[in-house]
Amino acid sequence: MPIRRILRRQKNATVILGEATAIDVEARKVLLADGEVPYDFLIVATGAAHSYFGHDDWAPFAPG
């Protein structure tokens, strides 16, 4: 289930889909390709891709 759906009614959380270019820990800001976002608490979820170890033909039989 997408995290934005899980948190959609959470008034004290914001899900931002964007490209983070850096995190300024001292200033507590996430620098984005198109701006910056200040934060109090930060959770970084990078996503994932499956690896079939060079056997991409396995994908139809072992979906993620």
PDB file of N, CA and C in Angstrom:
ATOM      1  N   MET A   1       0.845  -1.167   0.000  1.00  0.00           N
ATOM      2  CA  MET A   1       0.000   0.000   0.000  1.00  0.00           C
ATOM      3  C   MET A   1       0.902   1.246   0.000  1.00  0.00           C
ATOM      4  N   PRO A   2       0.618   2.234  -0.817  1.00  0.00           N
ATOM      5  CA  PRO A   2       1.450   3.439  -0.857  1.00  0.00           C
ATOM      6  C   PRO A   2       1.428   4.200   0.475  1.00  0.00           C
ATOM      7  N   ILE A   3       2.580   4.712   0.862  1.00  0.00           N
ATOM      8  CA  ILE A   3       2.690   5.448   2.127  1.00  0.00           C
ATOM      9  C   ILE A   3       1.775   6.671   2.143  1.00  0.00           C
ATOM     10  N   ARG A   4       1.573   7.306   0.978  1.00  0.00           N
ATOM     11  CA  ARG A   4       0.694   8.476   0.949  1.00  0.00           C
ATOM     12  C   ARG A   4      -0.744   8.105   1.267  1.00  0.00           C
ATOM     13  N   ARG A   5      -1.151   6.880   0.956  1.00  0.00           N
ATOM     14  CA  ARG A   5      -2.504   6.445   1.305  1.00  0.00           C
ATOM     15  C   ARG A   5      -2.600   6.149   2.804  1.00  0.00           C
ATOM     16  N   ILE A   6      -1.583   5.542   3.340  1.00  0.00           N
ATOM     17  CA  ILE A   6      -1.575   5.227   4.768  1.00  0.00           C
ATOM     18  C   ILE A   6      -1.649   6.500   5.599  1.00  0.00           C
ATOM     19  N   LEU A   7      -0.941   7.538   5.168  1.00  0.00           N
ATOM     20  CA  LEU A   7      -0.852   8.779   5.941  1.00  0.00           C
ATOM     21  C   LEU A   7      -1.836   9.859   5.496  1.00  0.00           C
ATOM     22  N   ARG A   8      -2.767   9.558   4.619  1.00  0.00           N
ATOM     23  CA  ARG A   8      -3.621  10.606   4.052  1.00  0.00           C
ATOM     24  C   ARG A   8      -4.467  11.342   5.080  1.00  0.00           C
ATOM     25  N   ARG A   9      -4.826  10.722   6.169  1.00  0.00           N
ATOM     26  CA  ARG A   9      -5.629  11.383   7.209  1.00  0.00           C
ATOM     27  C   ARG A   9      -4.790  11.866   8.389  1.00  0.00           C
ATOM     28  N   GLN A  10      -3.496  11.666   8.305  1.00  0.00           N
ATOM     29  CA  GLN A  10      -2.587  12.067   9.375  1.00  0.00           C
ATOM     30  C   GLN A  10      -2.296  13.561   9.230  1.00  0.00           C
ATOM     31  N   LYS A  11      -2.823  14.368  10.135  1.00  0.00           N
ATOM     32  CA  LYS A  11      -2.714  15.818  10.008  1.00  0.00           C
ATOM     33  C   LYS A  11      -1.311  16.350  10.293  1.00  0.00           C
ATOM     34  N   ASN A  12      -0.488  15.581  11.001  1.00  0.00           N
ATOM     35  CA  ASN A  12       0.850  16.069  11.339  1.00  0.00           C
ATOM     36  C   ASN A  12       1.952  15.415  10.499  1.00  0.00           C
ATOM     37  N   ALA A  13       1.584  14.888   9.328  1.00  0.00           N
ATOM     38  CA  ALA A  13       2.566  14.277   8.430  1.00  0.00           C
ATOM     39  C   ALA A  13       2.284  14.728   7.002  1.00  0.00           C
ATOM     40  N   THR A  14       3.358  14.868   6.230  1.00  0.00           N
ATOM     41  CA  THR A  14       3.238  15.251   4.825  1.00  0.00           C
ATOM     42  C   THR A  14       4.092  14.313   3.992  1.00  0.00           C
ATOM     43  N   VAL A  15       3.519  13.801   2.926  1.00  0.00           N
ATOM     44  CA  VAL A  15       4.259  12.966   1.989  1.00  0.00           C
ATOM     45  C   VAL A  15       4.545  13.818   0.762  1.00  0.00           C
ATOM     46  N   ILE A  16       5.805  13.924   0.401  1.00  0.00           N
ATOM     47  CA  ILE A  16       6.213  14.723  -0.751  1.00  0.00           C
ATOM     48  C   ILE A  16       6.903  13.801  -1.736  1.00  0.00           C
ATOM     49  N   LEU A  17       6.384  13.753  -2.955  1.00  0.00           N
ATOM     50  CA  LEU A  17       7.022  12.970  -4.008  1.00  0.00           C
ATOM     51  C   LEU A  17       7.893  13.930  -4.795  1.00  0.00           C
ATOM     52  N   GLY A  18       9.184  13.772  -4.691  1.00  0.00           N
ATOM     53  CA  GLY A  18      10.088  14.675  -5.385  1.00  0.00           C
ATOM     54  C   GLY A  18      11.494  14.122  -5.378  1.00  0.00           C
ATOM     55  N   GLU A  19      12.369  14.826  -6.056  1.00  0.00           N
ATOM     56  CA  GLU A  19      13.763  14.409  -6.129  1.00  0.00           C
ATOM     57  C   GLU A  19      14.585  15.188  -5.113  1.00  0.00           C
ATOM     58  N   ALA A  20      15.034  14.503  -4.084  1.00  0.00           N
ATOM     59  CA  ALA A  20      15.885  15.123  -3.068  1.00  0.00           C
ATOM     60  C   ALA A  20      17.318  15.132  -3.587  1.00  0.00           C
ATOM     61  N   THR A  21      17.942  16.287  -3.520  1.00  0.00           N
ATOM     62  CA  THR A  21      19.321  16.400  -3.993  1.00  0.00           C
ATOM     63  C   THR A  21      20.319  16.402  -2.846  1.00  0.00           C
ATOM     64  N   ALA A  22      19.866  16.791  -1.643  1.00  0.00           N
ATOM     65  CA  ALA A  22      20.747  16.812  -0.471  1.00  0.00           C
ATOM     66  C   ALA A  22      19.903  16.984   0.780  1.00  0.00           C
ATOM     67  N   ILE A  23      20.517  16.686   1.924  1.00  0.00           N
ATOM     68  CA  ILE A  23      19.892  16.925   3.224  1.00  0.00           C
ATOM     69  C   ILE A  23      20.852  17.774   4.034  1.00  0.00           C
ATOM     70  N   ASP A  24      20.377  18.932   4.464  1.00  0.00           N
ATOM     71  CA  ASP A  24      21.173  19.818   5.309  1.00  0.00           C
ATOM     72  C   ASP A  24      20.753  19.542   6.759  1.00  0.00           C
ATOM     73  N   VAL A  25      21.504  18.698   7.429  1.00  0.00           N
ATOM     74  CA  VAL A  25      21.156  18.249   8.774  1.00  0.00           C
ATOM     75  C   VAL A  25      21.203  19.404   9.771  1.00  0.00           C
ATOM     76  N   GLU A  26      22.204  20.267   9.661  1.00  0.00           N
ATOM     77  CA  GLU A  26      22.328  21.384  10.604  1.00  0.00           C
ATOM     78  C   GLU A  26      21.181  22.374  10.470  1.00  0.00           C
ATOM     79  N   ALA A  27      20.773  22.670   9.246  1.00  0.00           N
ATOM     80  CA  ALA A  27      19.670  23.616   9.022  1.00  0.00           C
ATOM     81  C   ALA A  27      18.314  22.919   9.050  1.00  0.00           C
ATOM     82  N   ARG A  28      18.298  21.584   9.138  1.00  0.00           N
ATOM     83  CA  ARG A  28      17.078  20.776   9.141  1.00  0.00           C
ATOM     84  C   ARG A  28      16.214  21.079   7.925  1.00  0.00           C
ATOM     85  N   LYS A  29      16.837  20.928   6.751  1.00  0.00           N
ATOM     86  CA  LYS A  29      16.145  21.146   5.485  1.00  0.00           C
ATOM     87  C   LYS A  29      16.490  20.027   4.517  1.00  0.00           C
ATOM     88  N   VAL A  30      15.510  19.646   3.719  1.00  0.00           N
ATOM     89  CA  VAL A  30      15.753  18.746   2.596  1.00  0.00           C
ATOM     90  C   VAL A  30      15.783  19.617   1.352  1.00  0.00           C
ATOM     91  N   LEU A  31      16.860  19.527   0.604  1.00  0.00           N
ATOM     92  CA  LEU A  31      16.990  20.289  -0.628  1.00  0.00           C
ATOM     93  C   LEU A  31      16.454  19.441  -1.768  1.00  0.00           C
ATOM     94  N   LEU A  32      15.491  19.995  -2.492  1.00  0.00           N
ATOM     95  CA  LEU A  32      14.849  19.296  -3.602  1.00  0.00           C
ATOM     96  C   LEU A  32      15.306  19.891  -4.922  1.00  0.00           C
ATOM     97  N   ALA A  33      15.045  19.183  -5.996  1.00  0.00           N
ATOM     98  CA  ALA A  33      15.385  19.688  -7.322  1.00  0.00           C
ATOM     99  C   ALA A  33      14.652  20.990  -7.611  1.00  0.00           C
ATOM    100  N   ASP A  34      13.480  21.181  -7.000  1.00  0.00           N
ATOM    101  CA  ASP A  34      12.688  22.381  -7.266  1.00  0.00           C
ATOM    102  C   ASP A  34      12.352  23.183  -6.008  1.00  0.00           C
ATOM    103  N   GLY A  35      13.195  23.125  -4.998  1.00  0.00           N
ATOM    104  CA  GLY A  35      12.961  23.915  -3.782  1.00  0.00           C
ATOM    105  C   GLY A  35      13.600  23.268  -2.574  1.00  0.00           C
ATOM    106  N   GLU A  36      13.077  23.619  -1.412  1.00  0.00           N
ATOM    107  CA  GLU A  36      13.565  23.023  -0.169  1.00  0.00           C
ATOM    108  C   GLU A  36      12.412  22.892   0.803  1.00  0.00           C
ATOM    109  N   VAL A  37      12.550  21.953   1.734  1.00  0.00           N
ATOM    110  CA  VAL A  37      11.499  21.676   2.707  1.00  0.00           C
ATOM    111  C   VAL A  37      12.131  21.597   4.088  1.00  0.00           C
ATOM    112  N   PRO A  38      11.684  22.454   5.015  1.00  0.00           N
ATOM    113  CA  PRO A  38      12.176  22.333   6.388  1.00  0.00           C
ATOM    114  C   PRO A  38      11.499  21.138   7.069  1.00  0.00           C
ATOM    115  N   TYR A  39      12.157  20.603   8.095  1.00  0.00           N
ATOM    116  CA  TYR A  39      11.556  19.467   8.805  1.00  0.00           C
ATOM    117  C   TYR A  39      11.876  19.514  10.287  1.00  0.00           C
ATOM    118  N   ASP A  40      10.983  18.894  11.067  1.00  0.00           N
ATOM    119  CA  ASP A  40      11.236  18.633  12.483  1.00  0.00           C
ATOM    120  C   ASP A  40      11.752  17.212  12.642  1.00  0.00           C
ATOM    121  N   PHE A  41      11.047  16.264  12.007  1.00  0.00           N
ATOM    122  CA  PHE A  41      11.435  14.865  11.969  1.00  0.00           C
ATOM    123  C   PHE A  41      11.429  14.450  10.509  1.00  0.00           C
ATOM    124  N   LEU A  42      12.367  13.617  10.119  1.00  0.00           N
ATOM    125  CA  LEU A  42      12.484  13.245   8.713  1.00  0.00           C
ATOM    126  C   LEU A  42      12.580  11.737   8.569  1.00  0.00           C
ATOM    127  N   ILE A  43      11.751  11.191   7.684  1.00  0.00           N
ATOM    128  CA  ILE A  43      11.829   9.783   7.306  1.00  0.00           C
ATOM    129  C   ILE A  43      12.124   9.762   5.810  1.00  0.00           C
ATOM    130  N   VAL A  44      13.194   9.091   5.423  1.00  0.00           N
ATOM    131  CA  VAL A  44      13.572   9.011   4.025  1.00  0.00           C
ATOM    132  C   VAL A  44      13.273   7.603   3.530  1.00  0.00           C
ATOM    133  N   ALA A  45      12.374   7.489   2.553  1.00  0.00           N
ATOM    134  CA  ALA A  45      12.031   6.202   1.952  1.00  0.00           C
ATOM    135  C   ALA A  45      12.447   6.250   0.492  1.00  0.00           C
ATOM    136  N   THR A  46      13.458   5.492   0.134  1.00  0.00           N
ATOM    137  CA  THR A  46      14.051   5.605  -1.194  1.00  0.00           C
ATOM    138  C   THR A  46      13.416   4.727  -2.248  1.00  0.00           C
ATOM    139  N   GLY A  47      12.624   3.754  -1.866  1.00  0.00           N
ATOM    140  CA  GLY A  47      12.077   2.830  -2.855  1.00  0.00           C
ATOM    141  C   GLY A  47      13.034   1.682  -3.103  1.00  0.00           C
ATOM    142  N   ALA A  48      12.606   0.751  -3.918  1.00  0.00           N
ATOM    143  CA  ALA A  48      13.432  -0.428  -4.165  1.00  0.00           C
ATOM    144  C   ALA A  48      13.115  -1.029  -5.526  1.00  0.00           C
ATOM    145  N   ALA A  49      14.028  -1.817  -6.022  1.00  0.00           N
ATOM    146  CA  ALA A  49      13.822  -2.592  -7.242  1.00  0.00           C
ATOM    147  C   ALA A  49      14.292  -4.017  -6.966  1.00  0.00           C
ATOM    148  N   HIS A  50      13.637  -4.969  -7.580  1.00  0.00           N
ATOM    149  CA  HIS A  50      13.994  -6.362  -7.360  1.00  0.00           C
ATOM    150  C   HIS A  50      15.173  -6.758  -8.228  1.00  0.00           C
ATOM    151  N   SER A  51      15.959  -7.669  -7.719  1.00  0.00           N
ATOM    152  CA  SER A  51      17.091  -8.191  -8.474  1.00  0.00           C
ATOM    153  C   SER A  51      16.893  -9.678  -8.693  1.00  0.00           C
ATOM    154  N   TYR A  52      17.052 -10.084  -9.925  1.00  0.00           N
ATOM    155  CA  TYR A  52      16.966 -11.502 -10.266  1.00  0.00           C
ATOM    156  C   TYR A  52      18.341 -12.060 -10.600  1.00  0.00           C
ATOM    157  N   PHE A  53      19.375 -11.330 -10.183  1.00  0.00           N
ATOM    158  CA  PHE A  53      20.758 -11.803 -10.281  1.00  0.00           C
ATOM    159  C   PHE A  53      21.129 -12.224 -11.700  1.00  0.00           C
ATOM    160  N   GLY A  54      20.761 -11.375 -12.663  1.00  0.00           N
ATOM    161  CA  GLY A  54      21.088 -11.650 -14.054  1.00  0.00           C
ATOM    162  C   GLY A  54      20.121 -12.579 -14.769  1.00  0.00           C
ATOM    163  N   HIS A  55      19.059 -12.996 -14.074  1.00  0.00           N
ATOM    164  CA  HIS A  55      18.070 -13.899 -14.659  1.00  0.00           C
ATOM    165  C   HIS A  55      16.727 -13.183 -14.749  1.00  0.00           C
ATOM    166  N   ASP A  56      16.646 -12.163 -15.605  1.00  0.00           N
ATOM    167  CA  ASP A  56      15.412 -11.402 -15.726  1.00  0.00           C
ATOM    168  C   ASP A  56      14.237 -12.252 -16.196  1.00  0.00           C
ATOM    169  N   ASP A  57      14.504 -13.401 -16.784  1.00  0.00           N
ATOM    170  CA  ASP A  57      13.437 -14.310 -17.204  1.00  0.00           C
ATOM    171  C   ASP A  57      12.698 -14.910 -16.009  1.00  0.00           C
ATOM    172  N   TRP A  58      13.219 -14.764 -14.796  1.00  0.00           N
ATOM    173  CA  TRP A  58      12.545 -15.248 -13.594  1.00  0.00           C
ATOM    174  C   TRP A  58      11.405 -14.318 -13.161  1.00  0.00           C
ATOM    175  N   ALA A  59      11.388 -13.089 -13.601  1.00  0.00           N
ATOM    176  CA  ALA A  59      10.448 -12.070 -13.125  1.00  0.00           C
ATOM    177  C   ALA A  59       8.982 -12.507 -13.208  1.00  0.00           C
ATOM    178  N   PRO A  60       8.517 -13.133 -14.304  1.00  0.00           N
ATOM    179  CA  PRO A  60       7.095 -13.524 -14.338  1.00  0.00           C
ATOM    180  C   PRO A  60       6.736 -14.595 -13.305  1.00  0.00           C
ATOM    181  N   PHE A  61       7.725 -15.329 -12.836  1.00  0.00           N
ATOM    182  CA  PHE A  61       7.473 -16.423 -11.912  1.00  0.00           C
ATOM    183  C   PHE A  61       7.747 -16.068 -10.456  1.00  0.00           C
ATOM    184  N   ALA A  62       8.433 -14.947 -10.233  1.00  0.00           N
ATOM    185  CA  ALA A  62       8.787 -14.533  -8.861  1.00  0.00           C
ATOM    186  C   ALA A  62       8.603 -13.024  -8.739  1.00  0.00           C
ATOM    187  N   PRO A  63       7.347 -12.552  -8.835  1.00  0.00           N
ATOM    188  CA  PRO A  63       7.127 -11.108  -8.715  1.00  0.00           C
ATOM    189  C   PRO A  63       7.439 -10.621  -7.314  1.00  0.00           C
ATOM    190  N   GLY A  64       7.805  -9.363  -7.218  1.00  0.00           N
ATOM    191  CA  GLY A  64       8.170  -8.778  -5.922  1.00  0.00           C
ATOM    192  C   GLY A  64       7.038  -8.644  -4.961  1.00  0.00           C
TER     193      GLY A  64
END
